[in-house]
């Protein structure tokens, strides 16, 4: 289990415990967190689960593969260095304390 913080564009934060083997995206959906659409259901095809990983985060993340890299060029909000698809971030104990910023729009 990992405690994940989802920061909304208006500045509010939602902190939830997410069980492995869920993803950061699935954790948001299970906890009814607005701002993650996940239109493709987590198959890294749509880009509507785009998040910005907090720049102060020291949580180790898995490497980005070429599919995720390509999809991030088509997101509704601009891609940044800290952009990730939340469906590609599997929850492990190492993700405890992860903070992600939700973009203004997903589609």
mmCIF file of C-alpha atoms in Angstrom:
data_model
loop_
_atom_site.group_PDB
_atom_site.id
_atom_site.type_symbol
_atom_site.label_atom_id
_atom_site.label_comp_id
_atom_site.label_asym_id
_atom_site.label_seq_id
_atom_site.Cartn_x
_atom_site.Cartn_y
_atom_site.Cartn_z
ATOM 1 C CA UNK A 1 0.000 0.000 0.000
ATOM 2 C CA UNK A 2 1.130 3.530 -0.710
ATOM 3 C CA UNK A 3 -0.178 6.931 0.330
ATOM 4 C CA UNK A 4 -0.647 8.989 -2.855
ATOM 5 C CA UNK A 5 -1.454 12.713 -2.889
ATOM 6 C CA UNK A 6 -3.430 14.071 -5.841
ATOM 7 C CA UNK A 7 -3.147 17.874 -6.082
ATOM 8 C CA UNK A 8 -6.047 19.471 -7.929
ATOM 9 C CA UNK A 9 -5.626 22.533 -10.186
ATOM 10 C CA UNK A 10 -7.484 24.661 -7.603
ATOM 11 C CA UNK A 11 -4.825 23.857 -4.990
ATOM 12 C CA UNK A 12 -6.763 21.329 -2.922
ATOM 13 C CA UNK A 13 -5.215 17.964 -2.164
ATOM 14 C CA UNK A 14 -6.740 14.520 -1.860
ATOM 15 C CA UNK A 15 -4.631 11.931 -0.044
ATOM 16 C CA UNK A 16 -5.550 8.270 -0.388
ATOM 17 C CA UNK A 17 -4.088 4.874 0.404
ATOM 18 C CA UNK A 18 -3.769 2.825 -2.775
ATOM 19 C CA UNK A 19 -3.269 -0.924 -2.670
ATOM 20 C CA UNK A 20 -0.856 -2.750 -4.948
ATOM 21 C CA UNK A 21 -1.179 -3.985 -7.675
ATOM 22 C CA UNK A 22 -3.272 -0.957 -8.692
ATOM 23 C CA UNK A 23 -1.840 1.956 -10.635
ATOM 24 C CA UNK A 24 -1.877 5.632 -9.664
ATOM 25 C CA UNK A 25 -4.677 6.028 -12.242
ATOM 26 C CA UNK A 26 -6.744 3.178 -10.792
ATOM 27 C CA UNK A 27 -6.243 4.584 -7.302
ATOM 28 C CA UNK A 28 -7.777 7.860 -8.458
ATOM 29 C CA UNK A 29 -10.717 6.113 -10.097
ATOM 30 C CA UNK A 30 -11.384 3.848 -7.087
ATOM 31 C CA UNK A 31 -11.433 6.913 -4.826
ATOM 32 C CA UNK A 32 -13.618 9.057 -7.119
ATOM 33 C CA UNK A 33 -10.923 11.664 -7.670
ATOM 34 C CA UNK A 34 -11.890 14.123 -10.395
ATOM 35 C CA UNK A 35 -9.296 15.011 -12.991
ATOM 36 C CA UNK A 36 -8.344 11.546 -14.242
ATOM 37 C CA UNK A 37 -10.564 10.477 -17.149
ATOM 38 C CA UNK A 38 -8.746 7.304 -18.264
ATOM 39 C CA UNK A 39 -10.869 6.922 -21.392
ATOM 40 C CA UNK A 40 -8.856 3.896 -22.596
ATOM 41 C CA UNK A 41 -9.123 2.146 -19.238
ATOM 42 C CA UNK A 42 -5.410 2.165 -18.541
ATOM 43 C CA UNK A 43 -3.911 0.821 -21.759
ATOM 44 C CA UNK A 44 -1.651 3.851 -22.398
ATOM 45 C CA UNK A 45 -3.529 4.845 -25.543
ATOM 46 C CA UNK A 46 -5.477 8.033 -24.810
ATOM 47 C CA UNK A 47 -3.402 10.299 -22.563
ATOM 48 C CA UNK A 48 -6.390 11.222 -20.375
ATOM 49 C CA UNK A 49 -4.686 10.047 -17.186
ATOM 50 C CA UNK A 50 -1.838 12.535 -17.606
ATOM 51 C CA UNK A 51 -0.310 13.816 -14.361
ATOM 52 C CA UNK A 52 2.653 15.946 -13.381
ATOM 53 C CA UNK A 53 4.834 14.228 -10.795
ATOM 54 C CA UNK A 54 5.739 16.725 -8.081
ATOM 55 C CA UNK A 55 9.183 18.141 -8.830
ATOM 56 C CA UNK A 56 10.199 17.757 -5.174
ATOM 57 C CA UNK A 57 9.357 14.058 -5.221
ATOM 58 C CA UNK A 58 12.141 11.615 -4.435
ATOM 59 C CA UNK A 59 9.950 8.549 -4.942
ATOM 60 C CA UNK A 60 11.542 6.134 -7.445
ATOM 61 C CA UNK A 61 9.390 5.735 -10.556
ATOM 62 C CA UNK A 62 9.616 3.102 -13.270
ATOM 63 C CA UNK A 63 11.264 4.167 -16.506
ATOM 64 C CA UNK A 64 9.031 5.544 -19.221
ATOM 65 C CA UNK A 65 8.677 3.282 -22.250
ATOM 66 C CA UNK A 66 8.361 4.477 -25.855
ATOM 67 C CA UNK A 67 4.558 4.045 -25.943
ATOM 68 C CA UNK A 68 4.036 6.292 -22.915
ATOM 69 C CA UNK A 69 6.556 8.752 -24.317
ATOM 70 C CA UNK A 70 4.647 8.992 -27.616
ATOM 71 C CA UNK A 71 1.203 9.310 -25.993
ATOM 72 C CA UNK A 72 2.386 12.181 -23.786
ATOM 73 C CA UNK A 73 2.928 14.328 -26.897
ATOM 74 C CA UNK A 74 -0.830 14.311 -27.512
ATOM 75 C CA UNK A 75 -2.174 15.322 -24.101
ATOM 76 C CA UNK A 76 -4.654 18.169 -23.633
ATOM 77 C CA UNK A 77 -2.304 20.102 -21.340
ATOM 78 C CA UNK A 78 1.323 20.679 -22.258
ATOM 79 C CA UNK A 79 3.820 17.914 -21.686
ATOM 80 C CA UNK A 80 6.547 18.749 -19.170
ATOM 81 C CA UNK A 81 9.680 16.986 -17.995
ATOM 82 C CA UNK A 82 7.700 15.580 -15.071
ATOM 83 C CA UNK A 83 4.718 14.391 -17.151
ATOM 84 C CA UNK A 84 3.641 10.780 -16.778
ATOM 85 C CA UNK A 85 0.622 8.657 -17.600
ATOM 86 C CA UNK A 86 -0.774 7.595 -14.248
ATOM 87 C CA UNK A 87 -1.863 4.261 -15.761
ATOM 88 C CA UNK A 88 1.818 3.448 -16.237
ATOM 89 C CA UNK A 89 2.736 3.996 -12.587
ATOM 90 C CA UNK A 90 2.148 0.737 -10.714
ATOM 91 C CA UNK A 91 1.659 1.171 -6.997
ATOM 92 C CA UNK A 92 4.313 -0.407 -4.801
ATOM 93 C CA UNK A 93 5.425 0.356 -1.256
ATOM 94 C CA UNK A 94 8.222 2.446 -2.792
ATOM 95 C CA UNK A 95 5.592 4.869 -4.156
ATOM 96 C CA UNK A 96 4.485 5.760 -0.618
ATOM 97 C CA UNK A 97 4.447 9.553 -0.395
ATOM 98 C CA UNK A 98 4.109 10.176 -4.139
ATOM 99 C CA UNK A 99 2.560 13.536 -5.015
ATOM 100 C CA UNK A 100 1.016 14.115 -8.443
ATOM 101 C CA UNK A 101 -0.484 17.307 -9.832
ATOM 102 C CA UNK A 102 -3.615 16.957 -11.940
ATOM 103 C CA UNK A 103 -3.617 19.108 -15.089
ATOM 104 C CA UNK A 104 -6.340 21.650 -15.882
ATOM 105 C CA UNK A 105 -7.849 19.370 -18.554
ATOM 106 C CA UNK A 106 -7.512 15.824 -19.856
ATOM 107 C CA UNK A 107 -9.390 16.039 -23.150
#
